[in-house]
Amino acid sequence: MSISRQNLTIVIVTLKSENIIHKCIESIDQNISIVVVENSNDKKFKNELESKYQNLKCILSGSNLGMGAANNIGIKFAKTDYVFILNPDVTLEKNTLEQLFLSSKELKEFTILSPINSDLNYPNYKGKKTNVERNFPFQVDYIDGFSMLLNKNKFSDEVYFDENFFLYLENNDLCLKVNREGGSVFVVPSAKVNH
């Protein structure tokens, strides 16, 4: 099954991100569902987002749970087969999603797909660097967590991020788990994000 707008949810974890999140949301196709998990009990933030964006649902965690636990809330809330995790300071380029959709048709068994950071001086992956210049998807050991698309069907236990990691290492741990269980992590260089 390949990705489409109907079976994709964007998950964004926030904490006092009201000054930066709008650029992120406005770079996303309005036909795609967005779930924001706000790591606080800020009802004003929730109401402002949900009244401004018809395709968005904001969940208040009540306190700062960290990135892994808050992402898990968003992933489990999403009813779609695919979830695209974004940090609130990331923006998509115009064809980012289309390029990911195209690649998903070729890489049907992927576990994680990642766009590439448009500033190639700061690559968001560790592992092979082949094919970057030729724009072909390539497999890597792990990617940074600010922009990663998960195939939920590849997580049979429905366990995603290890909630023992509060911040920073939760994405490395997830990629290690994927590789250990025979899954795959791909970077799609034709899909770019700004971070």
PDB file of C-alpha atoms in Angstrom:
ATOM      1  CA  MET A   1       0.000   0.000   0.000  1.00  0.00           C
ATOM      2  CA  SER A   2       1.367   3.403  -0.944  1.00  0.00           C
ATOM      3  CA  ILE A   3       0.761   6.651   0.886  1.00  0.00           C
ATOM      4  CA  SER A   4      -1.982   9.101  -0.027  1.00  0.00           C
ATOM      5  CA  ARG A   5      -3.459  12.204   1.573  1.00  0.00           C
ATOM      6  CA  GLN A   6      -6.314  10.084   2.907  1.00  0.00           C
ATOM      7  CA  ASN A   7      -4.156   7.599   4.816  1.00  0.00           C
ATOM      8  CA  LEU A   8      -1.545   9.995   6.197  1.00  0.00           C
ATOM      9  CA  THR A   9      -1.604  12.013   9.424  1.00  0.00           C
ATOM     10  CA  ILE A  10       0.974  14.646  10.359  1.00  0.00           C
ATOM     11  CA  VAL A  11       1.955  14.580  14.047  1.00  0.00           C
ATOM     12  CA  ILE A  12       3.618  17.652  15.572  1.00  0.00           C
ATOM     13  CA  VAL A  13       4.754  17.759  19.199  1.00  0.00           C
ATOM     14  CA  THR A  14       4.898  21.253  20.674  1.00  0.00           C
ATOM     15  CA  LEU A  15       5.852  23.103  23.827  1.00  0.00           C
ATOM     16  CA  LYS A  16       5.358  26.876  23.786  1.00  0.00           C
ATOM     17  CA  SER A  17       5.668  26.798  19.989  1.00  0.00           C
ATOM     18  CA  GLU A  18       2.982  29.386  19.174  1.00  0.00           C
ATOM     19  CA  ASN A  19       5.508  31.685  17.451  1.00  0.00           C
ATOM     20  CA  ILE A  20       6.900  29.085  15.052  1.00  0.00           C
ATOM     21  CA  ILE A  21       4.249  26.443  14.386  1.00  0.00           C
ATOM     22  CA  HIS A  22       2.128  28.418  11.907  1.00  0.00           C
ATOM     23  CA  LYS A  23       4.791  28.338   9.169  1.00  0.00           C
ATOM     24  CA  CYS A  24       5.014  24.572   9.616  1.00  0.00           C
ATOM     25  CA  ILE A  25       1.242  24.040   9.420  1.00  0.00           C
ATOM     26  CA  GLU A  26       0.841  26.378   6.451  1.00  0.00           C
ATOM     27  CA  SER A  27       3.444  24.381   4.487  1.00  0.00           C
ATOM     28  CA  ILE A  28       1.220  21.264   4.788  1.00  0.00           C
ATOM     29  CA  ASP A  29      -1.560  20.407   2.333  1.00  0.00           C
ATOM     30  CA  GLN A  30      -4.886  21.341   3.982  1.00  0.00           C
ATOM     31  CA  ASN A  31      -6.398  18.014   2.864  1.00  0.00           C
ATOM     32  CA  ILE A  32      -4.129  16.107   5.254  1.00  0.00           C
ATOM     33  CA  SER A  33      -5.071  15.563   8.889  1.00  0.00           C
ATOM     34  CA  ILE A  34      -2.777  17.142  11.476  1.00  0.00           C
ATOM     35  CA  VAL A  35      -2.515  16.153  15.134  1.00  0.00           C
ATOM     36  CA  VAL A  36      -0.670  18.554  17.424  1.00  0.00           C
ATOM     37  CA  VAL A  37       0.304  17.188  20.833  1.00  0.00           C
ATOM     38  CA  GLU A  38       0.972  20.149  23.108  1.00  0.00           C
ATOM     39  CA  ASN A  39       3.126  19.209  26.098  1.00  0.00           C
ATOM     40  CA  SER A  40       1.162  21.405  28.514  1.00  0.00           C
ATOM     41  CA  ASN A  41      -2.392  22.271  29.486  1.00  0.00           C
ATOM     42  CA  ASP A  42      -2.554  25.438  27.343  1.00  0.00           C
ATOM     43  CA  LYS A  43      -6.232  25.562  26.371  1.00  0.00           C
ATOM     44  CA  LYS A  44      -5.805  28.940  24.659  1.00  0.00           C
ATOM     45  CA  PHE A  45      -3.187  27.475  22.287  1.00  0.00           C
ATOM     46  CA  LYS A  46      -5.441  24.487  21.551  1.00  0.00           C
ATOM     47  CA  ASN A  47      -8.487  26.659  20.836  1.00  0.00           C
ATOM     48  CA  GLU A  48      -6.547  29.048  18.595  1.00  0.00           C
ATOM     49  CA  LEU A  49      -5.100  26.212  16.491  1.00  0.00           C
ATOM     50  CA  GLU A  50      -8.356  24.281  16.142  1.00  0.00           C
ATOM     51  CA  SER A  51     -10.344  27.381  15.198  1.00  0.00           C
ATOM     52  CA  LYS A  52      -7.764  28.528  12.630  1.00  0.00           C
ATOM     53  CA  TYR A  53      -7.100  25.161  10.917  1.00  0.00           C
ATOM     54  CA  GLN A  54     -10.039  22.924  10.005  1.00  0.00           C
ATOM     55  CA  ASN A  55      -7.809  19.877   9.378  1.00  0.00           C
ATOM     56  CA  LEU A  56      -6.144  20.044  12.825  1.00  0.00           C
ATOM     57  CA  LYS A  57      -6.824  18.446  16.204  1.00  0.00           C
ATOM     58  CA  CYS A  58      -4.796  19.547  19.238  1.00  0.00           C
ATOM     59  CA  ILE A  59      -4.319  17.188  22.184  1.00  0.00           C
ATOM     60  CA  LEU A  60      -3.135  18.619  25.506  1.00  0.00           C
ATOM     61  CA  SER A  61      -0.863  16.195  27.384  1.00  0.00           C
ATOM     62  CA  GLY A  62      -1.275  18.141  30.637  1.00  0.00           C
ATOM     63  CA  SER A  63       2.462  18.310  31.326  1.00  0.00           C
ATOM     64  CA  ASN A  64       5.802  18.050  29.540  1.00  0.00           C
ATOM     65  CA  LEU A  65       6.045  14.341  28.731  1.00  0.00           C
ATOM     66  CA  GLY A  66       9.014  14.699  26.377  1.00  0.00           C
ATOM     67  CA  MET A  67       9.218  13.989  22.665  1.00  0.00           C
ATOM     68  CA  GLY A  68       8.898  10.201  22.615  1.00  0.00           C
ATOM     69  CA  ALA A  69       5.846   9.918  24.865  1.00  0.00           C
ATOM     70  CA  ALA A  70       4.060  12.845  23.191  1.00  0.00           C
ATOM     71  CA  ASN A  71       4.743  11.456  19.703  1.00  0.00           C
ATOM     72  CA  ASN A  72       3.323   8.115  20.832  1.00  0.00           C
ATOM     73  CA  ILE A  73       0.096   9.867  21.849  1.00  0.00           C
ATOM     74  CA  GLY A  74      -0.202  11.426  18.382  1.00  0.00           C
ATOM     75  CA  ILE A  75       0.691   8.213  16.534  1.00  0.00           C
ATOM     76  CA  LYS A  76      -1.873   6.185  18.462  1.00  0.00           C
ATOM     77  CA  PHE A  77      -4.537   8.866  18.005  1.00  0.00           C
ATOM     78  CA  ALA A  78      -4.025   8.832  14.218  1.00  0.00           C
ATOM     79  CA  LYS A  79      -6.382   6.435  12.448  1.00  0.00           C
ATOM     80  CA  THR A  80      -4.258   6.311   9.284  1.00  0.00           C
ATOM     81  CA  ASP A  81      -1.704   3.706   8.177  1.00  0.00           C
ATOM     82  CA  TYR A  82       1.041   6.305   7.879  1.00  0.00           C
ATOM     83  CA  VAL A  83       2.167   9.034  10.268  1.00  0.00           C
ATOM     84  CA  PHE A  84       4.577  11.828   9.384  1.00  0.00           C
ATOM     85  CA  ILE A  85       6.320  13.231  12.451  1.00  0.00           C
ATOM     86  CA  LEU A  86       7.437  16.849  12.141  1.00  0.00           C
ATOM     87  CA  ASN A  87       9.003  19.280  14.552  1.00  0.00           C
ATOM     88  CA  PRO A  88       7.148  22.613  14.732  1.00  0.00           C
ATOM     89  CA  ASP A  89      10.141  24.507  13.298  1.00  0.00           C
ATOM     90  CA  VAL A  90      10.211  22.406  10.091  1.00  0.00           C
ATOM     91  CA  THR A  91       8.586  23.497   6.832  1.00  0.00           C
ATOM     92  CA  LEU A  92       7.878  21.324   3.811  1.00  0.00           C
ATOM     93  CA  GLU A  93       8.846  22.363   0.311  1.00  0.00           C
ATOM     94  CA  LYS A  94       6.101  22.356  -2.344  1.00  0.00           C
ATOM     95  CA  ASN A  95       6.725  18.852  -3.661  1.00  0.00           C
ATOM     96  CA  THR A  96       7.974  17.188  -0.452  1.00  0.00           C
ATOM     97  CA  LEU A  97       4.891  15.045   0.077  1.00  0.00           C
ATOM     98  CA  GLU A  98       4.516  14.149  -3.611  1.00  0.00           C
ATOM     99  CA  GLN A  99       8.101  12.873  -3.671  1.00  0.00           C
ATOM    100  CA  LEU A 100       7.504  10.799  -0.539  1.00  0.00           C
ATOM    101  CA  PHE A 101       4.295   9.393  -2.051  1.00  0.00           C
ATOM    102  CA  LEU A 102       6.147   8.428  -5.239  1.00  0.00           C
ATOM    103  CA  SER A 103       8.973   6.766  -3.310  1.00  0.00           C
ATOM    104  CA  SER A 104       6.511   4.808  -1.185  1.00  0.00           C
ATOM    105  CA  LYS A 105       5.235   3.127  -4.352  1.00  0.00           C
ATOM    106  CA  GLU A 106       8.740   1.845  -5.097  1.00  0.00           C
ATOM    107  CA  LEU A 107       9.696   1.067  -1.490  1.00  0.00           C
ATOM    108  CA  LYS A 108       6.542  -0.784  -0.505  1.00  0.00           C
ATOM    109  CA  GLU A 109       8.141  -2.521   2.492  1.00  0.00           C
ATOM    110  CA  PHE A 110       9.696   0.566   4.109  1.00  0.00           C
ATOM    111  CA  THR A 111       9.357   1.135   7.845  1.00  0.00           C
ATOM    112  CA  ILE A 112      10.575   4.751   7.958  1.00  0.00           C
ATOM    113  CA  LEU A 113      10.988   7.275   5.135  1.00  0.00           C
ATOM    114  CA  SER A 114      12.658  10.625   5.630  1.00  0.00           C
ATOM    115  CA  PRO A 115      12.945  13.720   3.483  1.00  0.00           C
ATOM    116  CA  ILE A 116      16.361  15.304   3.417  1.00  0.00           C
ATOM    117  CA  ASN A 117      17.348  18.512   5.142  1.00  0.00           C
ATOM    118  CA  SER A 118      17.577  21.138   2.377  1.00  0.00           C
ATOM    119  CA  ASP A 119      20.850  22.326   3.939  1.00  0.00           C
ATOM    120  CA  LEU A 120      23.020  19.396   2.899  1.00  0.00           C
ATOM    121  CA  ASN A 121      25.844  20.679   5.107  1.00  0.00           C
ATOM    122  CA  TYR A 122      23.769  19.360   8.010  1.00  0.00           C
ATOM    123  CA  PRO A 123      22.531  15.957   6.841  1.00  0.00           C
ATOM    124  CA  ASN A 124      19.735  14.455   8.923  1.00  0.00           C
ATOM    125  CA  TYR A 125      20.953  10.867   8.586  1.00  0.00           C
ATOM    126  CA  LYS A 126      23.821   8.557   9.490  1.00  0.00           C
ATOM    127  CA  GLY A 127      24.895   5.819   7.163  1.00  0.00           C
ATOM    128  CA  LYS A 128      25.347   5.578   3.409  1.00  0.00           C
ATOM    129  CA  LYS A 129      25.690   8.751   1.351  1.00  0.00           C
ATOM    130  CA  THR A 130      25.287   7.156  -2.064  1.00  0.00           C
ATOM    131  CA  ASN A 131      22.695   8.435  -4.545  1.00  0.00           C
ATOM    132  CA  VAL A 132      22.207  11.857  -2.896  1.00  0.00           C
ATOM    133  CA  GLU A 133      23.332  13.643  -6.052  1.00  0.00           C
ATOM    134  CA  ARG A 134      21.174  11.410  -8.257  1.00  0.00           C
ATOM    135  CA  ASN A 135      18.051  11.845  -6.108  1.00  0.00           C
ATOM    136  CA  PHE A 136      17.481   8.112  -5.601  1.00  0.00           C
ATOM    137  CA  PRO A 137      16.218   6.895  -2.204  1.00  0.00           C
ATOM    138  CA  PHE A 138      18.936   5.220  -0.155  1.00  0.00           C
ATOM    139  CA  GLN A 139      18.958   3.135   2.999  1.00  0.00           C
ATOM    140  CA  VAL A 140      20.590   4.479   6.179  1.00  0.00           C
ATOM    141  CA  ASP A 141      21.201   3.361   9.746  1.00  0.00           C
ATOM    142  CA  TYR A 142      19.210   6.150  11.367  1.00  0.00           C
ATOM    143  CA  ILE A 143      17.773   9.597  10.823  1.00  0.00           C
ATOM    144  CA  ASP A 144      17.095  12.637  12.962  1.00  0.00           C
ATOM    145  CA  GLY A 145      13.605  12.732  14.378  1.00  0.00           C
ATOM    146  CA  PHE A 146      12.549  16.186  13.204  1.00  0.00           C
ATOM    147  CA  SER A 147      11.050  14.765  10.008  1.00  0.00           C
ATOM    148  CA  MET A 148      10.241  11.068   9.729  1.00  0.00           C
ATOM    149  CA  LEU A 149       7.388   9.167   8.090  1.00  0.00           C
ATOM    150  CA  LEU A 150       6.362   5.915   9.797  1.00  0.00           C
ATOM    151  CA  ASN A 151       4.574   2.954   8.263  1.00  0.00           C
ATOM    152  CA  LYS A 152       2.442   1.936  11.257  1.00  0.00           C
ATOM    153  CA  ASN A 153       1.746  -1.502   9.758  1.00  0.00           C
ATOM    154  CA  LYS A 154       5.405  -2.403  10.303  1.00  0.00           C
ATOM    155  CA  PHE A 155       5.086  -1.957  14.074  1.00  0.00           C
ATOM    156  CA  SER A 156       3.173  -5.107  14.961  1.00  0.00           C
ATOM    157  CA  ASP A 157       3.431  -4.469  18.697  1.00  0.00           C
ATOM    158  CA  GLU A 158       2.164  -0.878  18.285  1.00  0.00           C
ATOM    159  CA  VAL A 159       5.149   0.233  20.348  1.00  0.00           C
ATOM    160  CA  TYR A 160       6.853   3.179  18.725  1.00  0.00           C
ATOM    161  CA  PHE A 161       9.141   5.480  20.717  1.00  0.00           C
ATOM    162  CA  ASP A 162      10.676   4.252  23.981  1.00  0.00           C
ATOM    163  CA  GLU A 163       9.254   6.659  26.543  1.00  0.00           C
ATOM    164  CA  ASN A 164      12.307   6.248  28.777  1.00  0.00           C
ATOM    165  CA  PHE A 165      14.032   8.686  26.392  1.00  0.00           C
ATOM    166  CA  PHE A 166      12.774  12.174  27.186  1.00  0.00           C
ATOM    167  CA  LEU A 167      14.538  14.005  24.344  1.00  0.00           C
ATOM    168  CA  TYR A 168      17.184  13.630  21.576  1.00  0.00           C
ATOM    169  CA  LEU A 169      17.929   9.889  21.571  1.00  0.00           C
ATOM    170  CA  GLU A 170      14.382   8.607  21.098  1.00  0.00           C
ATOM    171  CA  ASN A 171      14.667   8.658  17.285  1.00  0.00           C
ATOM    172  CA  ASN A 172      18.041   6.834  17.308  1.00  0.00           C
ATOM    173  CA  ASP A 173      16.535   4.172  19.530  1.00  0.00           C
ATOM    174  CA  LEU A 174      13.525   3.805  17.222  1.00  0.00           C
ATOM    175  CA  CYS A 175      15.771   3.347  14.169  1.00  0.00           C
ATOM    176  CA  LEU A 176      17.894   0.784  16.036  1.00  0.00           C
ATOM    177  CA  LYS A 177      14.715  -1.124  16.882  1.00  0.00           C
ATOM    178  CA  VAL A 178      13.569  -1.009  13.249  1.00  0.00           C
ATOM    179  CA  ASN A 179      16.921  -2.309  11.975  1.00  0.00           C
ATOM    180  CA  ARG A 180      17.082  -4.988  14.669  1.00  0.00           C
ATOM    181  CA  GLU A 181      13.643  -6.268  13.648  1.00  0.00           C
ATOM    182  CA  GLY A 182      14.513  -6.418   9.950  1.00  0.00           C
ATOM    183  CA  GLY A 183      12.809  -3.185   8.919  1.00  0.00           C
ATOM    184  CA  SER A 184      14.233  -0.438   6.757  1.00  0.00           C
ATOM    185  CA  VAL A 185      14.978   3.276   7.064  1.00  0.00           C
ATOM    186  CA  PHE A 186      15.241   5.265   3.820  1.00  0.00           C
ATOM    187  CA  VAL A 187      16.157   8.841   2.974  1.00  0.00           C
ATOM    188  CA  VAL A 188      14.413  10.344  -0.071  1.00  0.00           C
ATOM    189  CA  PRO A 189      16.718  13.119  -1.369  1.00  0.00           C
ATOM    190  CA  SER A 190      14.152  14.426  -3.869  1.00  0.00           C
ATOM    191  CA  ALA A 191      11.901  15.292  -0.882  1.00  0.00           C
ATOM    192  CA  LYS A 192      13.286  18.257   1.025  1.00  0.00           C
ATOM    193  CA  VAL A 193      12.402  20.061   4.238  1.00  0.00           C
ATOM    194  CA  ASN A 194      13.715  23.260   5.748  1.00  0.00           C
ATOM    195  CA  HIS A 195      14.940  22.969   9.335  1.00  0.00           C
TER     196      HIS A 195
END
